[in-house]
Short mmCIF file of C-alpha atoms in Angstrom, two decimals:
data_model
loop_
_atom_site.label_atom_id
_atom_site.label_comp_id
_atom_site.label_asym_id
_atom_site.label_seq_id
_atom_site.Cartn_x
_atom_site.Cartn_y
_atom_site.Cartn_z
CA UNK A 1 1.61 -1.74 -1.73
CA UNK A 2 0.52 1.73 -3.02
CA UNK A 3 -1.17 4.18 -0.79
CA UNK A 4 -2.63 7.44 -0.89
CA UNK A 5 -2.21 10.30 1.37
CA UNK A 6 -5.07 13.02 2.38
CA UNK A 7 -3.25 15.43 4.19
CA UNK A 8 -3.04 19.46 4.20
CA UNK A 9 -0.59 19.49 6.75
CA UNK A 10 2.65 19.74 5.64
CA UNK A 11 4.73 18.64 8.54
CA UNK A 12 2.45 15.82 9.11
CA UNK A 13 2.68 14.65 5.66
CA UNK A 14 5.87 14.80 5.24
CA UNK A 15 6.63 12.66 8.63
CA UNK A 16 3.61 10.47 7.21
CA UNK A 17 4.75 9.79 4.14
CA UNK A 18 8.60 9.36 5.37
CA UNK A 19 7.43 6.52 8.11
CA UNK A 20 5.59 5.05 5.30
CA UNK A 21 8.12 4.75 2.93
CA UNK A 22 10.78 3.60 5.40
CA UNK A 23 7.85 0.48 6.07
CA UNK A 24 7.91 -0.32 2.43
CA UNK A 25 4.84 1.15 0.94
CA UNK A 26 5.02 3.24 -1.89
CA UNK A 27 3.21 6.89 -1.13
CA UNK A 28 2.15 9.33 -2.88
CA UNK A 29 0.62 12.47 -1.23
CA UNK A 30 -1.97 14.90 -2.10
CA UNK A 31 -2.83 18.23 0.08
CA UNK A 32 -6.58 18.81 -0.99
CA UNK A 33 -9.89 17.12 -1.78
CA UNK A 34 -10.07 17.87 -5.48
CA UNK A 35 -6.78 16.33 -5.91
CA UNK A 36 -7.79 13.77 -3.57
CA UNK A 37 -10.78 12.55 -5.79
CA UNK A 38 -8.53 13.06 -9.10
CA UNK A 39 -6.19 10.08 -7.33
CA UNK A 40 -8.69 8.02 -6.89
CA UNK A 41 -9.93 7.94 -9.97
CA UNK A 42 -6.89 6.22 -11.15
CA UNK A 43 -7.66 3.34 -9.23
CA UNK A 44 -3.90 2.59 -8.52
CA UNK A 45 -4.00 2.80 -4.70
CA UNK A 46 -4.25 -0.12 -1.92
CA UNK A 47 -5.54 1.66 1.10
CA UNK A 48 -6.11 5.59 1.68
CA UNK A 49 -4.92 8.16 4.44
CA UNK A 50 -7.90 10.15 4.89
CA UNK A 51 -7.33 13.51 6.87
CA UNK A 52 -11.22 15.24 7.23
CA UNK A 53 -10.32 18.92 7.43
CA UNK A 54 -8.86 19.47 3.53
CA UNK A 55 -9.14 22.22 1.42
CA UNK A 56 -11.62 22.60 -1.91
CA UNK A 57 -13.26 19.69 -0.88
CA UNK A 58 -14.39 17.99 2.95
CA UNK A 59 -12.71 14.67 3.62
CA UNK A 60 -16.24 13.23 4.72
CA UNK A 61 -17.70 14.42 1.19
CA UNK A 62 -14.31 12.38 -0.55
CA UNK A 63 -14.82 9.62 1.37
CA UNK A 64 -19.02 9.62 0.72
CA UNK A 65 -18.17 10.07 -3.32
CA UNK A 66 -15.51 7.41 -3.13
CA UNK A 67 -17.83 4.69 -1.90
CA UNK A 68 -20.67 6.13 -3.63
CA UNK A 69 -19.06 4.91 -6.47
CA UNK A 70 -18.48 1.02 -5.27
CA UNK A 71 -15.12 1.55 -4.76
CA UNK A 72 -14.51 -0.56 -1.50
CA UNK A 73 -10.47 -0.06 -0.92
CA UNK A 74 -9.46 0.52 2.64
CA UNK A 75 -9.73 4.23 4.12
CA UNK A 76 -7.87 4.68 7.44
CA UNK A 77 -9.10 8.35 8.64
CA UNK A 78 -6.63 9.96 10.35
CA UNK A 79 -8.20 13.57 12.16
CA UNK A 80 -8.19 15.99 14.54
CA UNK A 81 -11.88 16.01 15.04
CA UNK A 82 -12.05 13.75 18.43
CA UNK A 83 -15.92 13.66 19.34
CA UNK A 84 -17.74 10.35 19.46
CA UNK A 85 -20.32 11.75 16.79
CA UNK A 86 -17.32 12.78 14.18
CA UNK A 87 -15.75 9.10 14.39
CA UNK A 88 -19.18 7.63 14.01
CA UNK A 89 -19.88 9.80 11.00
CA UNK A 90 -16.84 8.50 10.14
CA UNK A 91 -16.95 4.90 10.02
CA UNK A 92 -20.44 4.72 9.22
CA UNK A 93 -19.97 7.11 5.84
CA UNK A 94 -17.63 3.82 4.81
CA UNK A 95 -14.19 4.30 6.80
CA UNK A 96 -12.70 1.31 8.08
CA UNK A 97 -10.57 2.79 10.77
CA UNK A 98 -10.19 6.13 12.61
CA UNK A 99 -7.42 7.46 14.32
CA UNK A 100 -7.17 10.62 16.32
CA UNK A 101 -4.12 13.10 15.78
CA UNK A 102 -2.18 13.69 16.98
CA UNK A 103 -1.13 9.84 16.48
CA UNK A 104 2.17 7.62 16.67
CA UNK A 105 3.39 6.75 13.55
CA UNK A 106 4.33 3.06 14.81
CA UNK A 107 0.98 2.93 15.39
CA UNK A 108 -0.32 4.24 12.41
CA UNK A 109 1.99 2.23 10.23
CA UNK A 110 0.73 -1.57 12.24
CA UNK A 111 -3.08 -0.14 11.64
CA UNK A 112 -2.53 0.33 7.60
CA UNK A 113 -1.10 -3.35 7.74
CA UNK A 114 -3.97 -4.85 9.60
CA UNK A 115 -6.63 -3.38 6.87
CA UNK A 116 -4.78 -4.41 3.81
CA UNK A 117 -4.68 -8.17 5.45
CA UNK A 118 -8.20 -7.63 6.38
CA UNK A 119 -8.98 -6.43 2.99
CA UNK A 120 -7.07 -9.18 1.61
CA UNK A 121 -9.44 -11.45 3.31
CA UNK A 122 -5.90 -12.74 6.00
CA UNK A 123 -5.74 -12.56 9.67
CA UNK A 124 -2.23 -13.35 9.37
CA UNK A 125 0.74 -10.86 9.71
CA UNK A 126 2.69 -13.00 7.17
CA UNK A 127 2.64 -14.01 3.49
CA UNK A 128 3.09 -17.56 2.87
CA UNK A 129 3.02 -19.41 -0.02
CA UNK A 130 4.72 -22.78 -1.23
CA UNK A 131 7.68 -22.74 1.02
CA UNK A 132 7.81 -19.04 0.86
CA UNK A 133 7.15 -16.72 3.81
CA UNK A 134 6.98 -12.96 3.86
CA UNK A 135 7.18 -10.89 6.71
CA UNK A 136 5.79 -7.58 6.19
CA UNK A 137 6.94 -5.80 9.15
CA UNK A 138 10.25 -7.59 9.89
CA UNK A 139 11.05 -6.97 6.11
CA UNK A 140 12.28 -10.61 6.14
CA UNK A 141 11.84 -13.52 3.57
CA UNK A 142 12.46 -16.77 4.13
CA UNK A 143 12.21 -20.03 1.54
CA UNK A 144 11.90 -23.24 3.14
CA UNK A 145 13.11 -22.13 6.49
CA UNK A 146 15.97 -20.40 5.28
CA UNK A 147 16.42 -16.27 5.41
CA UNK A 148 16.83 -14.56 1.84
CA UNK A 149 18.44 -11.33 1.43
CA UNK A 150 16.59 -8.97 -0.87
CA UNK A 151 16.92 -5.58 -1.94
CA UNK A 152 14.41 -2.94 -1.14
CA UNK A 153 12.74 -2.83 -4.27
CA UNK A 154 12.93 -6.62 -4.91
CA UNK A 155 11.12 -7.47 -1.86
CA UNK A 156 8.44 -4.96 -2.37
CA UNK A 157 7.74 -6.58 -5.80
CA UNK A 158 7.88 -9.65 -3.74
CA UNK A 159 5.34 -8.54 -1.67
CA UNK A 160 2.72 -7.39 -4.69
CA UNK A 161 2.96 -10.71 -5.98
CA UNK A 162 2.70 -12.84 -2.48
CA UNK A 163 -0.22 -10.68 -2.07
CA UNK A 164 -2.20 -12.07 -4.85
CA UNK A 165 -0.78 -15.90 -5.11
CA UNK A 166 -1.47 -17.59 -8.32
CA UNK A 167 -2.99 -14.15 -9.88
CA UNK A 168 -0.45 -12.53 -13.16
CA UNK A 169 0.52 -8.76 -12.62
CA UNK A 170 1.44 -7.23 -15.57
CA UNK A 171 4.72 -4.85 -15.53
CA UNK A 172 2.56 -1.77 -15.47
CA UNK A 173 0.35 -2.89 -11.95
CA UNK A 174 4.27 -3.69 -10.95
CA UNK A 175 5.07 -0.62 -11.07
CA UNK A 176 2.22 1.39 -9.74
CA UNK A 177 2.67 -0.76 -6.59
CA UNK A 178 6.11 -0.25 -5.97
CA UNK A 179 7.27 3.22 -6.89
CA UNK A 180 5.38 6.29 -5.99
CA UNK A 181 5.32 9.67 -7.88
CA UNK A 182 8.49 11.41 -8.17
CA UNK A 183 10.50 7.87 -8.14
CA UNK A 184 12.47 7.61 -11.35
CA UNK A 185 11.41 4.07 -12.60
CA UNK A 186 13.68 2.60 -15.95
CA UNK A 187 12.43 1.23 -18.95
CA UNK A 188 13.15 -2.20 -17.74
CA UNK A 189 13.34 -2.13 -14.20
CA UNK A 190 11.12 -4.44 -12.98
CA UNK A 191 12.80 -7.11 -14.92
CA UNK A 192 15.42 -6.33 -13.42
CA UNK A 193 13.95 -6.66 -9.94
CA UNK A 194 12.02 -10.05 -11.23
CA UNK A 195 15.71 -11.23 -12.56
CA UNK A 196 17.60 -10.48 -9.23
CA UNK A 197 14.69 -12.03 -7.67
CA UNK A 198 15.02 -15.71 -10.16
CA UNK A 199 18.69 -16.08 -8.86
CA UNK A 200 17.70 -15.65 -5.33
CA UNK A 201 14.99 -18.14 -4.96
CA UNK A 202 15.14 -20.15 -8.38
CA UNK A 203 14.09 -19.83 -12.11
CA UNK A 204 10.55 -21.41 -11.31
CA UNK A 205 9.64 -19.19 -8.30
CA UNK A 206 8.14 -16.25 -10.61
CA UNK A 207 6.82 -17.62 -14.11
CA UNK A 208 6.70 -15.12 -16.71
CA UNK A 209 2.86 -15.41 -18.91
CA UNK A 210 3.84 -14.39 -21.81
CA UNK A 211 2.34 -11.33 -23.07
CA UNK A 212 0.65 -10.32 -19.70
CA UNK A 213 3.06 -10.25 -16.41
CA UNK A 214 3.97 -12.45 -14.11
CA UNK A 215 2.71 -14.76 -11.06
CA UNK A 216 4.66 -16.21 -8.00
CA UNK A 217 4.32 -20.20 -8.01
CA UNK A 218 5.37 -23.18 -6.25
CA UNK A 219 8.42 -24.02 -7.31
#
């Protein structure tokens, strides 16, 4: 999963987007609202970081454009500003969570899995389906009761397919939700990842659509 980070402070995005990665989710981190709202645009992201003091632009006036413009993807603020009247401003301009800093990243980390299975319409902690079962936090598949070792990279493309059974991802929407800016991504490496992935759980676990990406079935 691909998420966004709001944050002018550089010490707290840099621990931010460290606990992040080390959870799995690919981050990329912007320091202002402009760039913010440039992001977004892309419409690559899962779920949003949202700090309210930013430079150029006011989180509240990102967060007010964002939904503005229909665009309903999870926004966890995450701000100083502590009174009752700033996180009511706050969830009622269209955040779906508000934490105060300063925060625990734990904490932080168990709140941005709760929206996405919210937002994914789940009340469970796990991914499950056929005889596969993902375990987000535990970073732990098993198939049919039996543990599977995966790589990093091959359980987070794991992950962005259990997340949408039955649905094709193309390569491209592969990649966005794996790596994050910076990450040096090869020509063929989610093929790779989809290959390692065939040999671990069998040839008919992922089918490949010709043409346009690929789907996790039932065996």
């Amino acid at each position: 999963m691909r998420i966004l980070l709001i944050e002018d402070d550089a010490m707290i995005g840099k621990s931010v987007r460290q606990g992040l990665s080390q959870a799995g989710f690919a981050v990329d981190w912007v320091t202002d609202g402009r760039a913010a709202e440039l992001s977004l645009d892309t419409g690559v992201y899962d779920l949003a970081i949202l700090d309210l003091g930013l430079p150029k632009k006011d989180g509240m006036a990102v967060l007010s454009t964002l939904r503005g413009m229909g665009n309903s993807m999870p926004v966890l603020i995450a701000s100083a500003r502590d009174t009752v009247r700033d996180r009511i401003s706050g969830l009622e301009t269209g955040a779906d969570d508000y934490v105060l800093k300063p925060f625990d990243l734990d904490e932080l980390v168990a709140r941005v899995r709760a929206l996405l299975r919210r937002h994914a319409g789940s009340g469970s902690p796990f991914l499950k389906f056929g005889g596969l079962m993902l375990d987000p936090m535990r970073k732990s598949v098993t198939q049919n009761g039996e543990g599977v070792d995966l790589s990093a990279k091959e359980f987070a493309v794991l992950e962005a397919l259990m997340q949408r059974p039955g649905a094709v991802l193309s390569r491209e929407k592969l990649e966005e939700s794996v790596y994050g800016w910076g990450e040096e991504v090869g020509s063929n490496a989610i093929e790779v990842h989809l290959h390692h992935l065939r040999k671990k759980l069998g040839s008919a676990t992922i089918k490949n659509v010709r043409g346009v990406g690929y789907r996790v079935t039932e065996g």
